């Protein structure tokens, strides 16, 4: 049997279908009660609040040797000031004709934030410096007064591509510039005094100052050497390493793409030999002493070491950029502890780079991807020994009442016998 549907019937059926689809569903019109509790969204990110000052390494009950202190990201942000103004201004006929917005330009300038910080240094006042290639500025953090000052490219100075930072006892700031192939010098008021080294430097990176011997060490990553300048006259004195071998040398005392340099309180020099995945140590005259480290993904091994610093106990702190870990070694190259892993939480790192230690035993690290500095506190050997004594003291106090208990019991028995008699 064959059924034929006429054109008019098709039109009627289509109209009926549109009415059915456009009709509101009864269940969809049911509104939740005002006082009804809504189920939590399982996919909504939960914000966790905790006191970062309680972060320590190693974990209790062991005596803490590293404590978390602070996180620095840039100038303070006033979020209320960044909100759009309340009440939209009336657009005049001239604004409409020109296509302009009367509210444009009413927002305050966005505060400067870290983007890609590299070298780190600290002055005598405890102010923390970092060279940010993303912002093209040097950030100066005064944590005590909660202030941030900047030395900006094109305003207070002219930078090409900053990398390493160092500060001497007079608070003079030394800045290596990889693009301009020079070291820039700023006075204590952050005014540029001079620049030097562009006739000998290829690609200057890390920098460190020996305050006692007045040596300024500058890593030349391109030439695989460490140049040694006089810290006052800026005259080139000598260099450590063998130049001109295009990052192929592996013998002790040579480098392949070195990154950073540090000096201890005895004038010994420590260099991160990045491509060779090792640390090399020299005396103040540039003589090779020893080296340690090898390529590997273990926590004691290196996978592109970059930043380096030495604490008051002569422990060696190394930033492993690929592993995103801060590692602490003794003078023999034995791993003592490490902090970090890949991540954005406090105590974790993403593209970690620089490290510096000040006279207050603060340890400051820089990392690129979150654009931030993290501040830790190193607990010295003397402080740790004192803390261990304090932890042991309560145990002795608890034992004293136990020793006194038999004497008290004997006194009670004597009183009872006296009462009976």
mmCIF file of C-alpha atoms in Angstrom:
data_model
loop_
_atom_site.group_PDB
_atom_site.id
_atom_site.type_symbol
_atom_site.label_atom_id
_atom_site.label_comp_id
_atom_site.label_asym_id
_atom_site.label_seq_id
_atom_site.Cartn_x
_atom_site.Cartn_y
_atom_site.Cartn_z
ATOM 1 C CA UNK A 1 0.000 0.000 0.000
ATOM 2 C CA UNK A 2 1.511 3.375 -1.015
ATOM 3 C CA UNK A 3 0.877 6.544 1.008
ATOM 4 C CA UNK A 4 1.152 9.912 -0.693
ATOM 5 C CA UNK A 5 1.691 13.072 1.385
ATOM 6 C CA UNK A 6 0.676 16.304 -0.255
ATOM 7 C CA UNK A 7 2.764 19.492 -0.040
ATOM 8 C CA UNK A 8 0.241 21.175 2.272
ATOM 9 C CA UNK A 9 0.482 18.235 4.654
ATOM 10 C CA UNK A 10 4.303 18.616 4.723
ATOM 11 C CA UNK A 11 3.913 22.260 5.709
ATOM 12 C CA UNK A 12 1.478 21.384 8.498
ATOM 13 C CA UNK A 13 3.755 18.670 9.894
ATOM 14 C CA UNK A 14 6.781 20.990 9.819
ATOM 15 C CA UNK A 15 4.881 23.679 11.720
ATOM 16 C CA UNK A 16 3.760 21.147 14.344
ATOM 17 C CA UNK A 17 7.359 19.961 14.784
ATOM 18 C CA UNK A 18 8.593 23.531 15.333
ATOM 19 C CA UNK A 19 5.930 24.095 18.002
ATOM 20 C CA UNK A 20 6.875 20.918 19.836
ATOM 21 C CA UNK A 21 10.606 21.709 19.824
ATOM 22 C CA UNK A 22 10.091 25.294 20.931
ATOM 23 C CA UNK A 23 7.783 24.389 23.807
ATOM 24 C CA UNK A 24 9.493 24.807 27.246
ATOM 25 C CA UNK A 25 10.233 21.617 29.091
ATOM 26 C CA UNK A 26 8.498 21.442 32.440
ATOM 27 C CA UNK A 27 11.555 20.074 34.257
ATOM 28 C CA UNK A 28 13.760 22.854 32.930
ATOM 29 C CA UNK A 29 11.409 25.485 34.417
ATOM 30 C CA UNK A 30 11.818 24.134 37.934
ATOM 31 C CA UNK A 31 13.935 26.689 39.778
ATOM 32 C CA UNK A 32 16.022 25.670 42.771
ATOM 33 C CA UNK A 33 14.908 26.983 46.116
ATOM 34 C CA UNK A 34 16.745 29.989 47.458
ATOM 35 C CA UNK A 35 17.845 28.236 50.623
ATOM 36 C CA UNK A 36 18.675 24.963 48.913
ATOM 37 C CA UNK A 37 22.335 23.963 49.158
ATOM 38 C CA UNK A 38 24.002 23.407 45.843
ATOM 39 C CA UNK A 39 26.276 20.435 45.416
ATOM 40 C CA UNK A 40 29.956 21.414 45.136
ATOM 41 C CA UNK A 41 31.389 21.402 41.658
ATOM 42 C CA UNK A 42 33.946 18.570 41.586
ATOM 43 C CA UNK A 43 35.751 20.181 38.662
ATOM 44 C CA UNK A 44 36.164 23.588 40.333
ATOM 45 C CA UNK A 45 39.742 24.194 41.474
ATOM 46 C CA UNK A 46 40.005 24.334 45.232
ATOM 47 C CA UNK A 47 42.267 26.954 46.838
ATOM 48 C CA UNK A 48 44.374 25.674 49.696
ATOM 49 C CA UNK A 49 45.697 28.047 52.345
ATOM 50 C CA UNK A 50 48.700 27.104 54.451
ATOM 51 C CA UNK A 51 51.529 28.803 56.306
ATOM 52 C CA UNK A 52 54.624 28.580 54.074
ATOM 53 C CA UNK A 53 56.802 29.380 57.082
ATOM 54 C CA UNK A 54 56.182 25.840 58.291
ATOM 55 C CA UNK A 55 57.890 24.375 55.220
ATOM 56 C CA UNK A 56 61.221 22.912 56.296
ATOM 57 C CA UNK A 57 63.765 20.426 55.009
ATOM 58 C CA UNK A 58 64.176 17.732 56.262
ATOM 59 C CA UNK A 59 60.758 16.989 57.724
ATOM 60 C CA UNK A 60 60.203 16.884 61.501
ATOM 61 C CA UNK A 61 61.193 15.432 63.903
ATOM 62 C CA UNK A 62 64.619 15.874 62.295
ATOM 63 C CA UNK A 63 66.327 19.212 62.936
ATOM 64 C CA UNK A 64 65.420 21.616 60.129
ATOM 65 C CA UNK A 65 68.361 22.707 57.969
ATOM 66 C CA UNK A 66 66.414 24.713 55.357
ATOM 67 C CA UNK A 67 63.360 26.867 56.081
ATOM 68 C CA UNK A 68 60.989 28.511 53.616
ATOM 69 C CA UNK A 69 60.782 32.296 54.056
ATOM 70 C CA UNK A 70 59.101 34.195 51.231
ATOM 71 C CA UNK A 71 58.000 34.408 47.606
ATOM 72 C CA UNK A 72 58.723 37.500 45.462
ATOM 73 C CA UNK A 73 56.913 38.168 42.192
ATOM 74 C CA UNK A 74 57.128 41.917 41.567
ATOM 75 C CA UNK A 75 55.494 45.185 42.541
ATOM 76 C CA UNK A 76 52.464 45.047 44.812
ATOM 77 C CA UNK A 77 49.195 44.857 42.888
ATOM 78 C CA UNK A 78 46.203 46.923 44.017
ATOM 79 C CA UNK A 79 43.422 44.816 42.523
ATOM 80 C CA UNK A 80 40.668 47.308 43.389
ATOM 81 C CA UNK A 81 42.468 50.072 41.515
ATOM 82 C CA UNK A 82 42.617 47.866 38.419
ATOM 83 C CA UNK A 83 38.851 47.383 38.329
ATOM 84 C CA UNK A 84 36.929 49.345 35.640
ATOM 85 C CA UNK A 85 35.400 52.598 36.927
ATOM 86 C CA UNK A 86 31.808 52.377 38.155
ATOM 87 C CA UNK A 87 29.270 54.038 35.916
ATOM 88 C CA UNK A 88 30.055 54.327 32.238
ATOM 89 C CA UNK A 89 30.690 57.839 30.976
ATOM 90 C CA UNK A 90 28.251 59.159 28.401
ATOM 91 C CA UNK A 91 29.672 59.033 24.901
ATOM 92 C CA UNK A 92 29.481 62.374 23.111
ATOM 93 C CA UNK A 93 28.704 62.737 19.428
ATOM 94 C CA UNK A 94 32.383 63.533 18.832
ATOM 95 C CA UNK A 95 33.395 60.245 20.543
ATOM 96 C CA UNK A 96 30.906 58.352 18.418
ATOM 97 C CA UNK A 97 32.155 60.062 15.274
ATOM 98 C CA UNK A 98 35.816 59.360 16.140
ATOM 99 C CA UNK A 99 35.077 55.871 17.423
ATOM 100 C CA UNK A 100 36.780 56.546 20.777
ATOM 101 C CA UNK A 101 35.891 55.248 24.233
ATOM 102 C CA UNK A 102 35.583 57.922 26.971
ATOM 103 C CA UNK A 103 36.656 55.344 29.602
ATOM 104 C CA UNK A 104 39.895 54.534 27.798
ATOM 105 C CA UNK A 105 42.998 55.437 29.764
ATOM 106 C CA UNK A 106 41.223 55.656 33.120
ATOM 107 C CA UNK A 107 42.810 52.458 34.504
ATOM 108 C CA UNK A 108 45.994 52.745 36.509
ATOM 109 C CA UNK A 109 49.256 51.455 35.144
ATOM 110 C CA UNK A 110 49.742 47.748 35.782
ATOM 111 C CA UNK A 111 52.547 47.142 38.321
ATOM 112 C CA UNK A 112 55.712 45.502 37.024
ATOM 113 C CA UNK A 113 55.849 41.740 37.580
ATOM 114 C CA UNK A 114 58.694 39.276 37.111
ATOM 115 C CA UNK A 115 58.641 37.379 33.816
ATOM 116 C CA UNK A 116 62.070 35.835 33.175
ATOM 117 C CA UNK A 117 64.493 36.496 36.064
ATOM 118 C CA UNK A 118 68.069 35.246 35.742
ATOM 119 C CA UNK A 119 70.947 36.389 37.974
ATOM 120 C CA UNK A 120 70.407 37.123 41.677
ATOM 121 C CA UNK A 121 72.423 39.204 44.179
ATOM 122 C CA UNK A 122 72.011 40.835 47.621
ATOM 123 C CA UNK A 123 73.487 44.098 48.924
ATOM 124 C CA UNK A 124 74.620 45.102 52.434
ATOM 125 C CA UNK A 125 71.132 46.363 53.328
ATOM 126 C CA UNK A 126 69.552 43.019 52.523
ATOM 127 C CA UNK A 127 67.921 44.215 49.308
ATOM 128 C CA UNK A 128 67.506 41.485 46.708
ATOM 129 C CA UNK A 129 68.391 42.140 43.045
ATOM 130 C CA UNK A 130 67.417 40.118 39.994
ATOM 131 C CA UNK A 131 67.950 40.681 36.256
ATOM 132 C CA UNK A 132 64.732 40.098 34.324
ATOM 133 C CA UNK A 133 65.170 39.645 30.571
ATOM 134 C CA UNK A 134 61.409 39.582 29.975
ATOM 135 C CA UNK A 135 60.754 42.977 31.563
ATOM 136 C CA UNK A 136 64.155 44.355 30.500
ATOM 137 C CA UNK A 137 64.753 45.650 33.998
ATOM 138 C CA UNK A 138 66.578 44.923 37.235
ATOM 139 C CA UNK A 139 64.156 44.431 40.130
ATOM 140 C CA UNK A 140 65.329 45.556 43.588
ATOM 141 C CA UNK A 141 63.248 44.092 46.423
ATOM 142 C CA UNK A 142 63.322 45.746 49.844
ATOM 143 C CA UNK A 143 61.435 43.023 51.695
ATOM 144 C CA UNK A 144 61.619 44.743 55.098
ATOM 145 C CA UNK A 145 59.870 47.885 53.837
ATOM 146 C CA UNK A 146 57.810 46.038 51.203
ATOM 147 C CA UNK A 147 59.146 48.241 48.406
ATOM 148 C CA UNK A 148 60.265 47.437 44.864
ATOM 149 C CA UNK A 149 62.582 49.621 42.803
ATOM 150 C CA UNK A 150 63.506 49.108 39.146
ATOM 151 C CA UNK A 151 66.423 49.938 36.875
ATOM 152 C CA UNK A 152 64.649 49.903 33.513
ATOM 153 C CA UNK A 153 66.000 49.607 30.024
ATOM 154 C CA UNK A 154 65.513 52.854 28.151
ATOM 155 C CA UNK A 155 64.949 54.862 31.332
ATOM 156 C CA UNK A 156 67.589 54.465 34.041
ATOM 157 C CA UNK A 157 69.967 52.430 31.851
ATOM 158 C CA UNK A 158 70.468 50.837 28.452
ATOM 159 C CA UNK A 159 70.534 47.031 28.432
ATOM 160 C CA UNK A 160 70.913 44.523 25.632
ATOM 161 C CA UNK A 161 70.374 41.175 27.401
ATOM 162 C CA UNK A 162 71.188 41.037 31.125
ATOM 163 C CA UNK A 163 72.294 37.857 32.840
ATOM 164 C CA UNK A 164 74.540 37.836 35.923
ATOM 165 C CA UNK A 165 74.583 40.159 38.939
ATOM 166 C CA UNK A 166 77.072 40.811 41.745
ATOM 167 C CA UNK A 167 77.282 43.433 44.523
ATOM 168 C CA UNK A 168 80.431 44.513 46.380
ATOM 169 C CA UNK A 169 80.843 45.835 49.937
ATOM 170 C CA UNK A 170 80.183 49.416 48.762
ATOM 171 C CA UNK A 171 76.898 48.253 47.208
ATOM 172 C CA UNK A 172 78.182 48.809 43.705
ATOM 173 C CA UNK A 173 76.181 46.654 41.299
ATOM 174 C CA UNK A 174 77.865 44.708 38.483
ATOM 175 C CA UNK A 175 75.679 43.520 35.589
ATOM 176 C CA UNK A 176 76.769 41.261 32.730
ATOM 177 C CA UNK A 177 75.164 41.958 29.364
ATOM 178 C CA UNK A 178 75.358 39.096 26.853
ATOM 179 C CA UNK A 179 74.240 41.155 23.865
ATOM 180 C CA UNK A 180 76.393 44.231 24.513
ATOM 181 C CA UNK A 181 79.297 41.941 25.561
ATOM 182 C CA UNK A 182 80.200 44.000 28.603
ATOM 183 C CA UNK A 183 79.915 44.435 32.358
ATOM 184 C CA UNK A 184 77.983 47.483 33.553
ATOM 185 C CA UNK A 185 78.733 49.155 36.894
ATOM 186 C CA UNK A 186 76.148 51.036 38.985
ATOM 187 C CA UNK A 187 76.817 53.002 42.174
ATOM 188 C CA UNK A 188 74.987 52.561 45.481
ATOM 189 C CA UNK A 189 72.241 54.919 44.242
ATOM 190 C CA UNK A 190 71.787 52.735 41.132
ATOM 191 C CA UNK A 191 73.253 55.293 38.746
ATOM 192 C CA UNK A 192 75.479 53.880 36.028
ATOM 193 C CA UNK A 193 79.153 54.678 36.530
ATOM 194 C CA UNK A 194 80.843 52.870 33.667
ATOM 195 C CA UNK A 195 81.019 49.711 31.558
ATOM 196 C CA UNK A 196 83.986 47.533 30.648
ATOM 197 C CA UNK A 197 85.055 44.288 28.999
ATOM 198 C CA UNK A 198 83.500 44.696 25.537
ATOM 199 C CA UNK A 199 86.914 44.356 23.907
ATOM 200 C CA UNK A 200 87.536 40.877 25.403
ATOM 201 C CA UNK A 201 84.187 39.324 26.367
ATOM 202 C CA UNK A 202 82.248 37.087 23.989
ATOM 203 C CA UNK A 203 79.062 36.158 25.861
ATOM 204 C CA UNK A 204 79.352 37.101 29.544
ATOM 205 C CA UNK A 205 77.126 35.167 31.927
ATOM 206 C CA UNK A 206 77.569 34.538 35.647
ATOM 207 C CA UNK A 207 79.616 36.937 37.753
ATOM 208 C CA UNK A 208 81.046 36.876 41.296
ATOM 209 C CA UNK A 209 83.305 39.122 43.367
ATOM 210 C CA UNK A 210 86.095 38.186 45.767
ATOM 211 C CA UNK A 211 85.806 41.016 48.281
ATOM 212 C CA UNK A 212 89.078 40.214 50.060
ATOM 213 C CA UNK A 213 91.380 39.808 47.046
ATOM 214 C CA UNK A 214 89.426 42.327 44.940
ATOM 215 C CA UNK A 215 88.939 39.943 42.018
ATOM 216 C CA UNK A 216 85.905 40.046 39.736
ATOM 217 C CA UNK A 217 85.151 36.723 38.028
ATOM 218 C CA UNK A 218 83.104 36.788 34.812
ATOM 219 C CA UNK A 219 82.017 33.599 33.043
ATOM 220 C CA UNK A 220 82.392 33.820 29.257
ATOM 221 C CA UNK A 221 80.066 31.101 28.007
ATOM 222 C CA UNK A 222 80.974 31.615 24.371
ATOM 223 C CA UNK A 223 84.730 31.259 24.916
ATOM 224 C CA UNK A 224 84.501 28.519 27.597
ATOM 225 C CA UNK A 225 86.583 30.497 30.091
ATOM 226 C CA UNK A 226 86.270 32.564 33.272
ATOM 227 C CA UNK A 227 87.856 36.019 32.966
ATOM 228 C CA UNK A 228 89.438 37.544 36.075
ATOM 229 C CA UNK A 229 89.309 41.361 36.356
ATOM 230 C CA UNK A 230 90.604 43.744 38.979
ATOM 231 C CA UNK A 231 87.473 44.765 40.917
ATOM 232 C CA UNK A 232 88.591 48.395 41.193
ATOM 233 C CA UNK A 233 90.472 49.230 37.985
ATOM 234 C CA UNK A 234 88.485 46.696 35.859
ATOM 235 C CA UNK A 235 91.712 45.632 34.189
ATOM 236 C CA UNK A 236 91.814 42.076 32.825
ATOM 237 C CA UNK A 237 94.305 40.067 34.907
ATOM 238 C CA UNK A 238 94.037 36.529 33.543
ATOM 239 C CA UNK A 239 91.532 33.828 32.651
ATOM 240 C CA UNK A 240 90.738 30.316 33.859
ATOM 241 C CA UNK A 241 90.202 27.597 31.246
ATOM 242 C CA UNK A 242 91.149 27.065 27.608
ATOM 243 C CA UNK A 243 89.394 29.205 24.987
ATOM 244 C CA UNK A 244 88.602 28.536 21.337
ATOM 245 C CA UNK A 245 87.727 24.817 21.386
ATOM 246 C CA UNK A 246 83.993 25.267 20.638
ATOM 247 C CA UNK A 247 82.620 23.495 23.729
ATOM 248 C CA UNK A 248 84.478 20.213 23.137
ATOM 249 C CA UNK A 249 86.874 20.095 26.097
ATOM 250 C CA UNK A 250 86.342 17.693 29.004
ATOM 251 C CA UNK A 251 89.742 17.642 30.766
ATOM 252 C CA UNK A 252 89.965 18.908 34.373
ATOM 253 C CA UNK A 253 90.420 22.666 34.486
ATOM 254 C CA UNK A 254 88.593 23.227 31.178
ATOM 255 C CA UNK A 255 84.954 24.111 30.507
ATOM 256 C CA UNK A 256 82.196 23.466 28.014
ATOM 257 C CA UNK A 257 79.472 26.133 28.094
ATOM 258 C CA UNK A 258 80.056 27.256 31.695
ATOM 259 C CA UNK A 259 77.177 29.206 33.269
ATOM 260 C CA UNK A 260 77.846 30.583 36.747
ATOM 261 C CA UNK A 261 80.615 31.243 39.256
ATOM 262 C CA UNK A 262 80.822 31.644 43.050
ATOM 263 C CA UNK A 263 83.523 32.485 45.592
ATOM 264 C CA UNK A 264 83.812 31.202 49.179
ATOM 265 C CA UNK A 265 85.184 33.045 52.224
ATOM 266 C CA UNK A 266 88.690 31.730 51.521
ATOM 267 C CA UNK A 267 88.825 32.956 47.933
ATOM 268 C CA UNK A 268 88.241 29.574 46.269
ATOM 269 C CA UNK A 269 86.339 29.710 42.983
ATOM 270 C CA UNK A 270 83.454 27.402 42.009
ATOM 271 C CA UNK A 271 82.241 27.108 38.392
ATOM 272 C CA UNK A 272 79.245 25.265 36.938
ATOM 273 C CA UNK A 273 80.617 23.451 33.877
ATOM 274 C CA UNK A 274 77.154 23.069 32.376
ATOM 275 C CA UNK A 275 77.628 20.941 29.265
ATOM 276 C CA UNK A 276 80.020 18.613 31.129
ATOM 277 C CA UNK A 277 77.513 18.363 34.022
ATOM 278 C CA UNK A 278 80.050 18.978 36.774
ATOM 279 C CA UNK A 279 81.363 21.494 39.295
ATOM 280 C CA UNK A 280 85.015 22.605 39.132
ATOM 281 C CA UNK A 281 86.877 24.224 42.030
ATOM 282 C CA UNK A 282 89.967 26.482 41.797
ATOM 283 C CA UNK A 283 92.032 28.444 44.295
ATOM 284 C CA UNK A 284 92.395 32.238 44.274
ATOM 285 C CA UNK A 285 95.353 31.969 41.877
ATOM 286 C CA UNK A 286 93.329 29.982 39.363
ATOM 287 C CA UNK A 287 94.912 26.609 40.094
ATOM 288 C CA UNK A 288 92.649 23.596 39.672
ATOM 289 C CA UNK A 289 91.775 21.862 42.979
ATOM 290 C CA UNK A 290 89.114 19.251 42.222
ATOM 291 C CA UNK A 291 85.808 18.599 40.517
ATOM 292 C CA UNK A 292 82.719 16.488 41.078
ATOM 293 C CA UNK A 293 79.490 15.504 39.318
ATOM 294 C CA UNK A 294 78.406 13.493 36.311
ATOM 295 C CA UNK A 295 75.536 13.381 33.855
ATOM 296 C CA UNK A 296 72.460 11.510 35.053
ATOM 297 C CA UNK A 297 68.868 11.838 36.193
ATOM 298 C CA UNK A 298 69.532 10.788 39.796
ATOM 299 C CA UNK A 299 69.231 13.374 42.542
ATOM 300 C CA UNK A 300 72.996 13.340 43.117
ATOM 301 C CA UNK A 301 73.746 13.668 39.384
ATOM 302 C CA UNK A 302 73.522 16.725 37.147
ATOM 303 C CA UNK A 303 71.406 17.515 34.114
ATOM 304 C CA UNK A 304 72.500 21.040 33.138
ATOM 305 C CA UNK A 305 73.683 22.722 36.361
ATOM 306 C CA UNK A 306 73.402 26.523 36.189
ATOM 307 C CA UNK A 307 73.359 28.663 39.360
ATOM 308 C CA UNK A 308 75.887 28.138 42.160
ATOM 309 C CA UNK A 309 76.579 29.593 45.618
ATOM 310 C CA UNK A 310 78.592 28.684 48.727
ATOM 311 C CA UNK A 311 77.303 29.105 52.301
ATOM 312 C CA UNK A 312 79.160 30.031 55.487
ATOM 313 C CA UNK A 313 79.865 26.354 56.229
ATOM 314 C CA UNK A 314 81.353 25.969 52.711
ATOM 315 C CA UNK A 315 78.518 23.775 51.491
ATOM 316 C CA UNK A 316 77.980 24.102 47.728
ATOM 317 C CA UNK A 317 74.470 24.956 46.490
ATOM 318 C CA UNK A 318 73.765 24.127 42.843
ATOM 319 C CA UNK A 319 70.677 24.800 40.720
ATOM 320 C CA UNK A 320 69.956 21.919 38.331
ATOM 321 C CA UNK A 321 67.801 23.546 35.668
ATOM 322 C CA UNK A 322 66.606 20.411 33.916
ATOM 323 C CA UNK A 323 65.729 18.588 37.138
ATOM 324 C CA UNK A 324 64.340 21.773 38.764
ATOM 325 C CA UNK A 325 66.154 21.008 41.991
ATOM 326 C CA UNK A 326 68.379 22.965 44.354
ATOM 327 C CA UNK A 327 71.093 20.570 45.549
ATOM 328 C CA UNK A 328 73.493 20.953 48.461
ATOM 329 C CA UNK A 329 76.894 19.211 48.421
ATOM 330 C CA UNK A 330 79.814 19.139 50.812
ATOM 331 C CA UNK A 331 83.362 19.971 49.745
ATOM 332 C CA UNK A 332 83.998 16.379 48.648
ATOM 333 C CA UNK A 333 80.998 16.462 46.325
ATOM 334 C CA UNK A 334 78.693 14.280 48.452
ATOM 335 C CA UNK A 335 75.006 15.193 48.221
ATOM 336 C CA UNK A 336 73.722 16.384 51.612
ATOM 337 C CA UNK A 337 70.180 17.437 50.729
ATOM 338 C CA UNK A 338 68.041 18.758 47.914
ATOM 339 C CA UNK A 339 64.933 20.899 47.565
ATOM 340 C CA UNK A 340 62.373 20.962 44.785
ATOM 341 C CA UNK A 341 60.985 19.206 41.767
ATOM 342 C CA UNK A 342 58.903 20.310 38.787
ATOM 343 C CA UNK A 343 55.948 22.406 39.998
ATOM 344 C CA UNK A 344 54.589 25.808 40.983
ATOM 345 C CA UNK A 345 54.056 25.246 44.704
ATOM 346 C CA UNK A 346 56.413 26.847 47.238
ATOM 347 C CA UNK A 347 59.571 24.789 47.353
ATOM 348 C CA UNK A 348 59.121 23.577 43.770
ATOM 349 C CA UNK A 349 60.682 25.057 40.626
ATOM 350 C CA UNK A 350 59.970 25.575 36.931
ATOM 351 C CA UNK A 351 63.030 26.451 34.831
ATOM 352 C CA UNK A 352 65.126 27.303 37.885
ATOM 353 C CA UNK A 353 68.267 29.280 37.110
ATOM 354 C CA UNK A 354 70.072 31.407 39.702
ATOM 355 C CA UNK A 355 70.935 31.185 43.404
ATOM 356 C CA UNK A 356 72.574 33.559 45.894
ATOM 357 C CA UNK A 357 73.285 33.392 49.637
ATOM 358 C CA UNK A 358 73.597 36.531 51.785
ATOM 359 C CA UNK A 359 75.202 37.237 55.162
ATOM 360 C CA UNK A 360 71.920 36.454 56.954
ATOM 361 C CA UNK A 361 72.058 32.943 55.443
ATOM 362 C CA UNK A 362 69.095 33.616 53.198
ATOM 363 C CA UNK A 363 69.099 31.546 50.025
ATOM 364 C CA UNK A 364 67.429 33.252 47.036
ATOM 365 C CA UNK A 365 66.537 31.364 43.858
ATOM 366 C CA UNK A 366 65.201 32.535 40.497
ATOM 367 C CA UNK A 367 63.062 30.671 37.982
ATOM 368 C CA UNK A 368 61.665 31.660 34.600
ATOM 369 C CA UNK A 369 58.345 29.998 33.924
ATOM 370 C CA UNK A 370 56.383 31.300 36.896
ATOM 371 C CA UNK A 371 58.587 34.418 36.914
ATOM 372 C CA UNK A 372 59.428 34.506 40.619
ATOM 373 C CA UNK A 373 62.069 34.452 43.328
ATOM 374 C CA UNK A 374 61.883 32.094 46.289
ATOM 375 C CA UNK A 375 63.611 32.888 49.578
ATOM 376 C CA UNK A 376 64.833 30.168 51.942
ATOM 377 C CA UNK A 377 66.843 30.270 55.164
ATOM 378 C CA UNK A 378 69.872 28.033 55.683
ATOM 379 C CA UNK A 379 70.254 26.743 59.247
ATOM 380 C CA UNK A 380 74.000 26.678 59.907
ATOM 381 C CA UNK A 381 75.919 23.850 61.563
ATOM 382 C CA UNK A 382 76.163 25.830 64.814
ATOM 383 C CA UNK A 383 72.445 26.668 64.791
ATOM 384 C CA UNK A 384 71.508 23.059 64.046
ATOM 385 C CA UNK A 385 73.646 21.805 66.944
ATOM 386 C CA UNK A 386 71.934 24.256 69.304
ATOM 387 C CA UNK A 387 68.497 23.214 68.044
ATOM 388 C CA UNK A 388 69.360 19.552 68.604
ATOM 389 C CA UNK A 389 70.253 20.335 72.231
ATOM 390 C CA UNK A 390 66.940 22.141 72.740
ATOM 391 C CA UNK A 391 65.031 19.175 71.329
ATOM 392 C CA UNK A 392 66.800 16.843 73.741
ATOM 393 C CA UNK A 393 66.193 19.043 76.809
ATOM 394 C CA UNK A 394 62.428 18.254 77.316
ATOM 395 C CA UNK A 395 63.231 14.514 77.455
ATOM 396 C CA UNK A 396 65.515 15.040 80.478
ATOM 397 C CA UNK A 397 62.856 17.140 82.219
ATOM 398 C CA UNK A 398 60.301 14.350 81.859
ATOM 399 C CA UNK A 399 62.684 11.803 83.405
ATOM 400 C CA UNK A 400 63.224 13.845 86.601
ATOM 401 C CA UNK A 401 59.690 13.303 88.048
ATOM 402 C CA UNK A 402 60.075 9.560 87.434
ATOM 403 C CA UNK A 403 63.297 9.521 89.445
ATOM 404 C CA UNK A 404 61.656 11.506 92.222
ATOM 405 C CA UNK A 405 58.649 9.149 92.407
ATOM 406 C CA UNK A 406 60.322 6.448 94.591
ATOM 407 C CA UNK A 407 61.413 9.079 97.119
ATOM 408 C CA UNK A 408 57.894 10.480 97.324
ATOM 409 C CA UNK A 409 56.468 6.967 97.793
ATOM 410 C CA UNK A 410 58.933 6.287 100.614
ATOM 411 C CA UNK A 411 57.898 9.508 102.359
ATOM 412 C CA UNK A 412 54.209 8.495 102.175
ATOM 413 C CA UNK A 413 54.957 5.084 103.761
ATOM 414 C CA UNK A 414 56.925 6.745 106.578
ATOM 415 C CA UNK A 415 53.949 9.050 107.315
ATOM 416 C CA UNK A 416 51.543 6.064 107.505
ATOM 417 C CA UNK A 417 53.831 4.139 109.877
ATOM 418 C CA UNK A 418 54.107 7.200 112.137
ATOM 419 C CA UNK A 419 50.319 7.526 112.247
ATOM 420 C CA UNK A 420 49.882 3.873 113.275
ATOM 421 C CA UNK A 421 52.370 4.195 116.098
#
